[in-house]
Short mmCIF file of C-alpha atoms in Angstrom, two decimals:
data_model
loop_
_atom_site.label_atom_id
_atom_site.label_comp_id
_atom_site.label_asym_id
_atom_site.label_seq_id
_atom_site.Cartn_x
_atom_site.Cartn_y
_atom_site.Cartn_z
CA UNK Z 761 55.33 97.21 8.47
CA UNK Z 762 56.84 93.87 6.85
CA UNK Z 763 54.50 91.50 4.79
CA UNK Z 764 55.10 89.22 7.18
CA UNK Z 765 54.10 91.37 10.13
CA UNK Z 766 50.94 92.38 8.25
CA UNK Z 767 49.88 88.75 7.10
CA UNK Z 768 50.11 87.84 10.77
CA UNK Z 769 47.98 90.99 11.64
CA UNK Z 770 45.16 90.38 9.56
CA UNK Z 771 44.66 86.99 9.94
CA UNK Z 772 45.66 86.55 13.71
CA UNK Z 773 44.42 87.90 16.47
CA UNK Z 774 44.17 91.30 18.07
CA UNK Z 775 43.09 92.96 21.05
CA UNK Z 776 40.16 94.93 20.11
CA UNK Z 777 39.23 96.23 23.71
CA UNK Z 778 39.05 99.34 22.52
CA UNK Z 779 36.43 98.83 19.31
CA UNK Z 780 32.81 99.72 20.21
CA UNK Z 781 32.08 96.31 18.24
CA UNK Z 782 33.53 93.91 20.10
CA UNK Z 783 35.10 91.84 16.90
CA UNK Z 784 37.27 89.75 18.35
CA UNK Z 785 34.79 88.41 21.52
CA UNK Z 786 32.33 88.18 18.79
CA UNK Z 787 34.46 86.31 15.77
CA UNK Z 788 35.55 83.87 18.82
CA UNK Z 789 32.35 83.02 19.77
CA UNK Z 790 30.39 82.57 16.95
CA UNK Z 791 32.96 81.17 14.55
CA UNK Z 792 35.01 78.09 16.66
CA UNK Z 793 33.46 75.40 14.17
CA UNK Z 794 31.13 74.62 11.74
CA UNK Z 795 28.23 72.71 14.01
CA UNK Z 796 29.54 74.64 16.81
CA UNK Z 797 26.74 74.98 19.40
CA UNK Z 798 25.71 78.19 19.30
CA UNK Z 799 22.54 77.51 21.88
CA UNK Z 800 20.49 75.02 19.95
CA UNK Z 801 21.53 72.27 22.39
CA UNK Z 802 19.65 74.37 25.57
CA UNK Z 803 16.44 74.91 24.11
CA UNK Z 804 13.72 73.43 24.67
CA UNK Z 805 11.49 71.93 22.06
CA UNK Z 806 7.86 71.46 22.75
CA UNK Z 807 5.75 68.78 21.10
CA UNK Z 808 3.93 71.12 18.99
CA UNK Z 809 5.97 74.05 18.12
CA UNK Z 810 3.28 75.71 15.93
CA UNK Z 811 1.50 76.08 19.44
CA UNK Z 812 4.21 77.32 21.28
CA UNK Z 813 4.75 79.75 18.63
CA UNK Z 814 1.63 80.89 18.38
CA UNK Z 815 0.93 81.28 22.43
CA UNK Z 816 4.21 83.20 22.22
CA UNK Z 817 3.65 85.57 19.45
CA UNK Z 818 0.27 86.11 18.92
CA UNK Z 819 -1.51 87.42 22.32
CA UNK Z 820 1.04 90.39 22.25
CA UNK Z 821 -0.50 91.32 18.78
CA UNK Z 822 -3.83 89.71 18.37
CA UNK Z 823 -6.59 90.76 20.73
CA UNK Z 824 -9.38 88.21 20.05
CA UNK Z 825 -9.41 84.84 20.33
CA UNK Z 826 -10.78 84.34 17.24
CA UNK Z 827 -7.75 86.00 15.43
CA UNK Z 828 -5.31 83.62 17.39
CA UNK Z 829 -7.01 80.92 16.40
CA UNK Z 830 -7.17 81.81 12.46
CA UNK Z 831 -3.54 83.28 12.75
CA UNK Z 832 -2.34 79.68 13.90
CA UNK Z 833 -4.46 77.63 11.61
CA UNK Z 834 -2.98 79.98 8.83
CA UNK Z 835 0.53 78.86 9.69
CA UNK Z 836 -0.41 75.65 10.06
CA UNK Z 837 -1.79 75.42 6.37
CA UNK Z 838 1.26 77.02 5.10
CA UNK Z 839 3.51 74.30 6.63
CA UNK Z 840 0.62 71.83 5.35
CA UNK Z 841 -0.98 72.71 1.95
CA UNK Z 842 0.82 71.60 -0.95
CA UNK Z 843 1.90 74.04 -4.15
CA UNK Z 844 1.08 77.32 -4.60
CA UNK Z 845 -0.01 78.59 -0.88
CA UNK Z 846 -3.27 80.20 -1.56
CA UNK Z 847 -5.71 81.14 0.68
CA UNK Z 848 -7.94 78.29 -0.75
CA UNK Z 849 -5.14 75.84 -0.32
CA UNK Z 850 -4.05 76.91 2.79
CA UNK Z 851 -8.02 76.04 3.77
CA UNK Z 852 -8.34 73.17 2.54
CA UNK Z 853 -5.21 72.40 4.54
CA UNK Z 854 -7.21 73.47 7.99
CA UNK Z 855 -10.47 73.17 7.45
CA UNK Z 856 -11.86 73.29 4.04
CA UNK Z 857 -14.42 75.52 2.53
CA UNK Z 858 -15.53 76.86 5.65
CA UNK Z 859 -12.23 78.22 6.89
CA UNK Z 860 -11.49 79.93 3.37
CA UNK Z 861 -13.43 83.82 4.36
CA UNK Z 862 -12.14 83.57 8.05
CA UNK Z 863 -8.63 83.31 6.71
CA UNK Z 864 -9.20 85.99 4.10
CA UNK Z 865 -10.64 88.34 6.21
CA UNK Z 866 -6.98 87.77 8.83
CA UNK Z 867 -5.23 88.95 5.61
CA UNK Z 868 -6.68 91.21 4.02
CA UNK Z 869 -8.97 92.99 6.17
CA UNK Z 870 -8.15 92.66 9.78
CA UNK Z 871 -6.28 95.71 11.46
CA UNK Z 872 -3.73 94.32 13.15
CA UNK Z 873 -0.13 95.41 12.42
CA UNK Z 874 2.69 93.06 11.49
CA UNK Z 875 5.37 95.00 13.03
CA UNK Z 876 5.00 93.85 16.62
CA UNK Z 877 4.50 90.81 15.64
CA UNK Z 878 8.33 90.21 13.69
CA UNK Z 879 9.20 92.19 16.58
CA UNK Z 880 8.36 89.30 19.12
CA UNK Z 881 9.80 86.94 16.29
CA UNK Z 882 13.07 88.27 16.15
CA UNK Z 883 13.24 88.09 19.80
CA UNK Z 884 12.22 84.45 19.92
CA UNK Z 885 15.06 83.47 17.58
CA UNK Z 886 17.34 85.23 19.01
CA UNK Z 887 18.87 82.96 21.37
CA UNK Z 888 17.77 79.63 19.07
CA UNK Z 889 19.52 80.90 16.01
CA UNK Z 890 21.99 82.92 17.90
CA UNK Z 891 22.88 84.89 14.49
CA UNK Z 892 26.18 86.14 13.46
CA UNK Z 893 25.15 88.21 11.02
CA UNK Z 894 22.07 90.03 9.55
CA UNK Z 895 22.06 89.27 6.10
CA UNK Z 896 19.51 91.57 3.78
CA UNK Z 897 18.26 88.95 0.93
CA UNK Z 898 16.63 90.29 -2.11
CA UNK Z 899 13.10 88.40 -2.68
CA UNK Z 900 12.26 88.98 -6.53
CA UNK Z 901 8.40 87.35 -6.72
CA UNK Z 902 7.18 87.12 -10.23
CA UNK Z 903 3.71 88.30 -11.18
CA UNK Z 904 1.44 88.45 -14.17
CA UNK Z 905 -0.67 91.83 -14.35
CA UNK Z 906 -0.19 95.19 -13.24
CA UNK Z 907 -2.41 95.06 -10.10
CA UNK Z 908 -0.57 93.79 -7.04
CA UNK Z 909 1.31 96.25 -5.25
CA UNK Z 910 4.72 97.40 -5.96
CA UNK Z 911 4.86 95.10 -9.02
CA UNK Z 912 6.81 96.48 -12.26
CA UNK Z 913 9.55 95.66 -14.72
CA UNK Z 914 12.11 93.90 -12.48
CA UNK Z 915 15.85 92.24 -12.60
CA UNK Z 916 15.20 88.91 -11.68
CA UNK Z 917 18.72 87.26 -10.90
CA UNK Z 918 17.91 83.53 -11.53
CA UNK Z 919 16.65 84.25 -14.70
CA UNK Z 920 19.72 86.76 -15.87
CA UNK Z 921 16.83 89.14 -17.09
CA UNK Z 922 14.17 91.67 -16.45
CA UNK Z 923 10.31 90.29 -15.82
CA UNK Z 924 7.50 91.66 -14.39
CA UNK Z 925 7.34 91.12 -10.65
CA UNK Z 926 7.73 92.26 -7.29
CA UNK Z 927 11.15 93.00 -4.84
CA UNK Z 928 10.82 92.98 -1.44
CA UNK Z 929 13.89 92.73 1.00
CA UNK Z 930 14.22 90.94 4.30
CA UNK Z 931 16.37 90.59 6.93
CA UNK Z 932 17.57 87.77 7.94
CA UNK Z 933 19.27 86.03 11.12
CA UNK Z 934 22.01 84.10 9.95
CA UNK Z 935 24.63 81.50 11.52
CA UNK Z 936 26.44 78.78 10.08
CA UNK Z 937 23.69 76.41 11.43
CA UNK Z 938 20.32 78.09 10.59
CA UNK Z 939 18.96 81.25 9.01
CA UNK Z 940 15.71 82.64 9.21
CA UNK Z 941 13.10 85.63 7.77
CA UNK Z 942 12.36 88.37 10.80
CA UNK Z 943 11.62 91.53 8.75
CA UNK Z 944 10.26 92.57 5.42
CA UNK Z 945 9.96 95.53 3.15
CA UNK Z 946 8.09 95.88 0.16
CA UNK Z 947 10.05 98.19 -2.88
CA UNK Z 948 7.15 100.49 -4.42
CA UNK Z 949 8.42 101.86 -7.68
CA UNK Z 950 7.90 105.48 -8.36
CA UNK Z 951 4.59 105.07 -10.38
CA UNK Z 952 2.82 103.46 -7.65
CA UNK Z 953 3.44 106.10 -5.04
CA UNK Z 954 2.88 109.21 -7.88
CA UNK Z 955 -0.32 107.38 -8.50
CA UNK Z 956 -2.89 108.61 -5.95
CA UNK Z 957 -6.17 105.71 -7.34
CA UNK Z 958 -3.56 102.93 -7.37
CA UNK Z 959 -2.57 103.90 -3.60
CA UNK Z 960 -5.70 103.86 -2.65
CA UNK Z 961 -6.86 100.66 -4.47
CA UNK Z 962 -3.62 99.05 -2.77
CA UNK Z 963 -3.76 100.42 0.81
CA UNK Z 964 -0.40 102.15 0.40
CA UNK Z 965 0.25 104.10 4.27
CA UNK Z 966 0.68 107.88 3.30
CA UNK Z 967 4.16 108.08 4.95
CA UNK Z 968 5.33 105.24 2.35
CA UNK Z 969 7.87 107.38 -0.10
CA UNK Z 970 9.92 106.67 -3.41
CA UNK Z 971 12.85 105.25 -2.71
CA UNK Z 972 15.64 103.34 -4.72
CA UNK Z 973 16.36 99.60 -3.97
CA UNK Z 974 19.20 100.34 -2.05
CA UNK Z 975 17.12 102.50 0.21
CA UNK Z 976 14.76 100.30 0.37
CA UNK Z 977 17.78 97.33 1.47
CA UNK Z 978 18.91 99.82 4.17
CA UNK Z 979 15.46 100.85 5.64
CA UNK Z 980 14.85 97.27 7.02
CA UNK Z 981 17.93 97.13 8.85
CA UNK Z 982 17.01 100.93 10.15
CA UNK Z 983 12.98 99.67 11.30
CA UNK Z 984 14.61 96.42 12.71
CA UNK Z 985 17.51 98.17 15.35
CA UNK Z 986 14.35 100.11 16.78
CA UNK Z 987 13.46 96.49 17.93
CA UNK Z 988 16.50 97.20 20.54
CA UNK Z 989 17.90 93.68 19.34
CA UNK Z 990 22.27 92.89 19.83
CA UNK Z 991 23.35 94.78 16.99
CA UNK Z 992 25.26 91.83 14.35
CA UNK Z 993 27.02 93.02 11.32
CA UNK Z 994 25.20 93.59 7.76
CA UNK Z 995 25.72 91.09 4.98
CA UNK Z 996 24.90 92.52 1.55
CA UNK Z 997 25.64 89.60 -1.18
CA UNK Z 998 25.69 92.61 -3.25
CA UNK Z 999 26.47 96.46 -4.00
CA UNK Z 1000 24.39 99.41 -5.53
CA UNK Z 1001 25.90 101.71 -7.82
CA UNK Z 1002 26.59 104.12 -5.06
CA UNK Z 1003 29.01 102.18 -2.57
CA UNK Z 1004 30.15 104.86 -0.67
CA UNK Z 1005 26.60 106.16 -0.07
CA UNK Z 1006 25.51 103.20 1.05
CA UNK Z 1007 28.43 102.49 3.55
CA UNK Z 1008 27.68 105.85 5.46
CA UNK Z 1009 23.91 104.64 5.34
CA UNK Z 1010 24.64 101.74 7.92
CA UNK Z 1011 27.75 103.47 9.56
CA UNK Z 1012 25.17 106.31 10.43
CA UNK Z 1013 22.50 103.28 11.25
CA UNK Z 1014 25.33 102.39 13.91
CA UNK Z 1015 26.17 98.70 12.23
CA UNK Z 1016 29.20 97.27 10.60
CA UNK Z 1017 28.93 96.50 7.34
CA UNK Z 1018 29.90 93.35 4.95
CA UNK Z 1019 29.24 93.90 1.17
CA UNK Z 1020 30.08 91.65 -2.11
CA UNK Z 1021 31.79 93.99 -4.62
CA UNK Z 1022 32.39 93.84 -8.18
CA UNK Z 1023 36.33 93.28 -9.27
CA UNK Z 1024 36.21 96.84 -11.11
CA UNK Z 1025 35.61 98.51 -7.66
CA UNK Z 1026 38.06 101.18 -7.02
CA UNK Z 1027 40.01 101.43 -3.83
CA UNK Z 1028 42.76 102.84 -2.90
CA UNK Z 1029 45.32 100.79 -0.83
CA UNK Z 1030 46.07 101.72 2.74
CA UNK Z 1031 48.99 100.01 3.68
CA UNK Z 1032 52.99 101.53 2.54
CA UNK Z 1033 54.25 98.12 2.68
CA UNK Z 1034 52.02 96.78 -0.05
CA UNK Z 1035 51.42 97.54 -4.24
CA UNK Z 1036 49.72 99.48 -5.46
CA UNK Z 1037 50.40 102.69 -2.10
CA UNK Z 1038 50.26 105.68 -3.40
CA UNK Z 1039 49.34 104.96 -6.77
CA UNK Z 1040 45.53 106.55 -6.03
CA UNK Z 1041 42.15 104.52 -6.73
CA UNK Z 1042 43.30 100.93 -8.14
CA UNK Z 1043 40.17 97.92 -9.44
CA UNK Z 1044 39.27 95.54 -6.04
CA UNK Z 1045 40.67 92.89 -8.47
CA UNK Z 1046 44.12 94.54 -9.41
CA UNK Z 1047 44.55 95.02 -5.95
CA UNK Z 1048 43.96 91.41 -4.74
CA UNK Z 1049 46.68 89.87 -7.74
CA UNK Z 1050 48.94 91.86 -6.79
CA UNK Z 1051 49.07 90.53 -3.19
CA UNK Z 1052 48.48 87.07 -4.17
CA UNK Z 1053 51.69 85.88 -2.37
CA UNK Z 1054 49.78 86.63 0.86
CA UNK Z 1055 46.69 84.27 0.17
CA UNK Z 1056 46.32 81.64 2.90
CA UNK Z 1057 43.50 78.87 3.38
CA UNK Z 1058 40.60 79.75 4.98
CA UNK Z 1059 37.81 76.89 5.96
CA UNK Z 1060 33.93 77.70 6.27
CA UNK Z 1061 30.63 75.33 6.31
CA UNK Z 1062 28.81 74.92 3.16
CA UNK Z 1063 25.56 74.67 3.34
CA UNK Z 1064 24.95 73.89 -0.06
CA UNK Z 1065 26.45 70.74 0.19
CA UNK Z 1066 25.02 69.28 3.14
CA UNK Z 1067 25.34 70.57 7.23
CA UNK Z 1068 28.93 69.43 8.01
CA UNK Z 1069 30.91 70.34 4.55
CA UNK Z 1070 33.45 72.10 4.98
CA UNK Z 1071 35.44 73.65 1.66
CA UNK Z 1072 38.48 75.96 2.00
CA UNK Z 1073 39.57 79.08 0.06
CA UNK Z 1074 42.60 81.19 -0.38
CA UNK Z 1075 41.84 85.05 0.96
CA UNK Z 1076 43.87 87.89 1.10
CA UNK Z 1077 43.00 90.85 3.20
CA UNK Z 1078 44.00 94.60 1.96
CA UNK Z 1079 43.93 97.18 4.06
CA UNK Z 1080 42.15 100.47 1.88
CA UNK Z 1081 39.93 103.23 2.12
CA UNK Z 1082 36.46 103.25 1.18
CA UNK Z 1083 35.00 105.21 -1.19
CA UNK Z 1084 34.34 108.98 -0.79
CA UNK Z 1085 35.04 109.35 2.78
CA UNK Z 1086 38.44 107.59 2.96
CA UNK Z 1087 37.62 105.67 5.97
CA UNK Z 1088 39.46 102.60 6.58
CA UNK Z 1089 38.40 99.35 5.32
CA UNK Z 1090 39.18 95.85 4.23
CA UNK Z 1091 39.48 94.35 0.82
CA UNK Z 1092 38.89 90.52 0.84
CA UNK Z 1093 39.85 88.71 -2.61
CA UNK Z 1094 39.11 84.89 -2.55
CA UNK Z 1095 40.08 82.11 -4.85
CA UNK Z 1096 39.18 78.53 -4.94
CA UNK Z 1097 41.57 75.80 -3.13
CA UNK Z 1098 42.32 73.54 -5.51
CA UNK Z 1099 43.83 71.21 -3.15
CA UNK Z 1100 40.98 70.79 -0.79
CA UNK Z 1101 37.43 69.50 -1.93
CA UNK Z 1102 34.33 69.43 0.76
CA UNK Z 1103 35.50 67.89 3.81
CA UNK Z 1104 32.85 66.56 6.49
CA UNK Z 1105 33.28 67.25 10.12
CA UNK Z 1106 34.95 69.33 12.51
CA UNK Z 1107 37.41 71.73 10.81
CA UNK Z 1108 41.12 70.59 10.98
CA UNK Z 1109 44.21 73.05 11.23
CA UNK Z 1110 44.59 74.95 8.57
CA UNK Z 1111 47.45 73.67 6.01
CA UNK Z 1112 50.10 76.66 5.36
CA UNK Z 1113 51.32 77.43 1.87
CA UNK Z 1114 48.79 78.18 -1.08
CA UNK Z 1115 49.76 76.24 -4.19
CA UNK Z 1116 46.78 77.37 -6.62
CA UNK Z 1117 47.08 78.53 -10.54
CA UNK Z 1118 49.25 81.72 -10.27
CA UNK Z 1119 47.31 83.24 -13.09
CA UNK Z 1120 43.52 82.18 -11.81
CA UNK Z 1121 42.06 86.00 -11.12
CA UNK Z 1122 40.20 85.74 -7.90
CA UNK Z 1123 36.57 84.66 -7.88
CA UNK Z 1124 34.87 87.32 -5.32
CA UNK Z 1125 35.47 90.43 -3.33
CA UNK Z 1126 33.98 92.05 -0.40
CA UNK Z 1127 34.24 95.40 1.09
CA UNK Z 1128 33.79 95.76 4.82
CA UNK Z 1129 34.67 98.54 7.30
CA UNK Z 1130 35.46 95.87 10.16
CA UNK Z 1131 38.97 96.51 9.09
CA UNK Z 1132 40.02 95.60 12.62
CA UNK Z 1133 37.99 91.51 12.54
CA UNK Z 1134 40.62 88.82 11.23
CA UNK Z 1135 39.80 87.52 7.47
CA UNK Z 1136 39.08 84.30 8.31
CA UNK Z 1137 36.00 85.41 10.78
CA UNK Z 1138 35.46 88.10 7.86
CA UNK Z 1139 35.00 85.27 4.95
CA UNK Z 1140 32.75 82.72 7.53
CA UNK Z 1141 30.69 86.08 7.83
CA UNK Z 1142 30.29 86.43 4.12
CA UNK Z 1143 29.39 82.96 3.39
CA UNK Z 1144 26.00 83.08 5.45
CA UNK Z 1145 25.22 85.11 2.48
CA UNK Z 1146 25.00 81.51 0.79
CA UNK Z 1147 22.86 80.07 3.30
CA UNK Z 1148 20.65 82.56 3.41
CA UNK Z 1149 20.04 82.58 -0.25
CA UNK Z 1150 19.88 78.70 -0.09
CA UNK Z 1151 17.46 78.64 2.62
CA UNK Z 1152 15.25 81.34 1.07
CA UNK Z 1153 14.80 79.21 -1.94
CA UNK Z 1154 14.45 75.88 -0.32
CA UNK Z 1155 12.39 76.61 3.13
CA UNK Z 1156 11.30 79.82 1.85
CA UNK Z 1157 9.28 78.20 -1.04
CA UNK Z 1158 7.98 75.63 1.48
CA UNK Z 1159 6.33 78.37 3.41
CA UNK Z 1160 5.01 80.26 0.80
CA UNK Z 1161 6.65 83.47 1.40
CA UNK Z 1162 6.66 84.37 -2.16
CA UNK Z 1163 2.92 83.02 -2.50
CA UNK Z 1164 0.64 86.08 -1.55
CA UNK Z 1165 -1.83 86.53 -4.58
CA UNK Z 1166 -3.97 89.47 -2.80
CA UNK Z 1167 -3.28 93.13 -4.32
CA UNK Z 1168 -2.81 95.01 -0.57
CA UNK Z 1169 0.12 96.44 0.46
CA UNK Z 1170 -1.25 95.51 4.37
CA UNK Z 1171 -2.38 92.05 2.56
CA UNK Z 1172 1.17 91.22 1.72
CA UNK Z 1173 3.01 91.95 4.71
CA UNK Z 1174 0.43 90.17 7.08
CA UNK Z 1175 0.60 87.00 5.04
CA UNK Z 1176 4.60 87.89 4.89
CA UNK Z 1177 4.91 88.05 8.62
CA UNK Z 1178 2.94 84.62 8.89
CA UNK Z 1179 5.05 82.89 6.61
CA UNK Z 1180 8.08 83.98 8.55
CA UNK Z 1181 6.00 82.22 11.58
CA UNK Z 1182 5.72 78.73 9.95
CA UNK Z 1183 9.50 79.42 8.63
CA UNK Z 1184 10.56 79.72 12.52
CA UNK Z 1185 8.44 76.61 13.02
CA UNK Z 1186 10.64 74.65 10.65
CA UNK Z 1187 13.90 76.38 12.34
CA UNK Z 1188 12.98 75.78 15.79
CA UNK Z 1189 11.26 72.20 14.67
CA UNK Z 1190 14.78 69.84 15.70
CA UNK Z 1191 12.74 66.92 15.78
CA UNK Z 1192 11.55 67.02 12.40
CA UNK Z 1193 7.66 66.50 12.78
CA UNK Z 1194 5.90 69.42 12.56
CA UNK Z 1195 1.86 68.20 14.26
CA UNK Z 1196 -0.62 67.56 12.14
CA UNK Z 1197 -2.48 70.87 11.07
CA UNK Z 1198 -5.42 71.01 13.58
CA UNK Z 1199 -8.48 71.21 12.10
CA UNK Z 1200 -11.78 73.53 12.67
CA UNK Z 1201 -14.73 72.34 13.74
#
């Protein structure tokens, strides 16, 4: 195969009639624009969302009326109380004093279980957010103390460091117009499930195990496809130390993968006609200079710089196998354009011919085994990574969903699962006014 036969390949189209994953139906319909409709325009937005949420969700999970009513006013005070969303707060949002033990007691000592409940989430979203990926976010929650569940020494990215903390993972639905939370699990280190007194104190289930992060990362994508949801590719923004271990986790879960990958990553390339074949496992970023020639412009939506940016990068896309099993995959190296700053509106045609600083190494890699999806579908994919990790610490700290200052294991997933509620609400909210919290008598 030419260069020029395998540029065209990888970032044309194909027929992929044959794929089980239907990547090129799927790449064409979520990916023709940014701002693309991708069923926002069709739904229908009640006056008070919170309500219609609430009569949606909460009779399939709730059985008294009493817990319906608490559950709503709870995700009514998260969307209204300012700061820190405790339960005080959150009652004093509602309904003051009064409201504060009915609240606590919907927490942290009703029975009712949180997993139908993100079950009839996810399936409300589904068609408003019409995801293109699922993107698995990292949630590190700082705490002081040794008593709420799971916490421990922890890496916390934004501060480059460990602290003491929590990590929970979620899984989100993710497009280039919205994201949102639909599933949650808590990481409990190893001395919190060895410790029979501090399971008890904490509520811990007796089927909850040890597990490593990256365990933990994969088991909510595993409890989420028994939701029998349209399967959407896995976004990791990044990789464990055991890559190919955690590729033939998902591929054995059924769902493509999508995983950020550090330059040193070694791969071996797949393809005669390029560097580097034959010369046995090569670094992701060796790899990627050395087919810098066959960079060209790709445009996505950057949500970090308002809803309509658009900012372009130069990607190449290597065919290699992945580590351990020699499957096939696809290397993605991007580097800046640095002839094309953000851009508002609908994406124009792509401009041939990559001019950028021959010696610039490339700026980030990803791994994925939809080695048969164009690149430019590939890096839109990869970018909801961004929004998700935007929207997490924007609308995410508007909700609370780091805010639970109970020590329950049950405690912290109820109040979890609410906060993903009043996140929907602001999703599925187009009209910008969320009602007034009603208030108990």
């Amino acid at each position: 195969m030419s260069r020029a036969v395998f540029s065209e390949a990888v970032f044309g189209e194909a027929d992929f009639s044959e794929a089980d994953f239907s990547e090129a139906d799927f790449s064409e319909a979520v990916f023709d624009r940014p701002g693309a409709d991708l069923g926002w325009a069709g739904f229908h937005q009640p006056p008070d969302v919170v309500a219609e949420l609430s009569a949606a969700l909460f009779p399939q999970v709730l059985r008294r009326k009493d817990q319906r009513w608490w559950a709503e006013q709870y995700v009514r005070g998260l969307l209204a109380a300012d700061g820190r969303k405790s339960v005080r707060r959150i009652a004093s949002a509602v309904g003051g004093g009064a409201a504060e033990q009915s609240l606590h007691h919907l927490i942290a000592a009703s029975t009712w279980d949180w997993s139908p409940l993100r079950a009839a989430l996810a399936q409300r979203l589904q068609d408003a957010v019409a995801p293109a990926a699922w993107v698995v976010q990292p949630m590190a929650i700082p705490k002081v103390g040794e008593h709420s569940v799971g916490v421990g020494r922890q890496f916390v990215p934004r501060a480059g460091r460990p602290d003491s903390g929590q990590q929970a993972f979620g899984l989100w639905f993710a497009s280039e117009q919205a994201s949102a939370p639909v599933n949650w699990r808590l990481h409990l280190p190893g001395g919190w499930i060895r410790d029979a007194e501090r399971r008890r104190r904490a509520e811990i289930p007796e089927a909850a195990g040890e597990e490593t992060l990256e365990e933990c990362a994969a088991a909510v994508v595993r409890s989420t496809l028994k939701w029998g949801l349209p399967r959407r590719p896995v976004v990791l923004g990044a990789a464990g130390p055991d890559l190919g271990t955690a590729m033939r986790r998902y591929r054995e879960a059924g769902v493509p993968l999508l995983v950020r990958v550090p330059g040193g990553t070694a791969l071996t390339v797949a393809e005669p006609s390029l560097p580097g074949f034959g010369a046995g496992p090569l670094a992701a970023q060796r790899i990627a200079d050395s087919v810098r020639a066959l960079r060209r412009p790709v445009q996505w939506a950057d949500p970090l710089a308002g809803p309509t940016t658009v900012r372009s990068s130069l990607v190449v896309g290597v065919p290699v196998t992945l580590p351990d099993d020699g499957r096939p995959g696809l290397l993605l190296g991007e580097w800046p354009d640095p002839r094309s700053g953000p851009r508002t509106g609908p994406r124009p045609g792509l401009r041939s011919g990559p001019q950028a600083d021959p010696c610039r190494p490339p700026t980030d890699f990803w791994l994925t085994d939809l080695d048969r999806m164009p690149v430019p579908a590939l890096l839109r994919l990869a970018k909801l990574a961004r929004r998700v990790a935007r929207d997490c610490a924007t609308t995410g700290e508007q909700v609370g969903l780091r805010d639970f200052v109970g020590r329950s294991f049950k405690g912290w997933h109820r109040h979890t699962t609410l906060a993903s509620v009043a996140y929907a609400a602001r999703t599925l909210d187009t009209t910008g006014a969320i009602t007034t919290p009603a208030r108990s008598a």
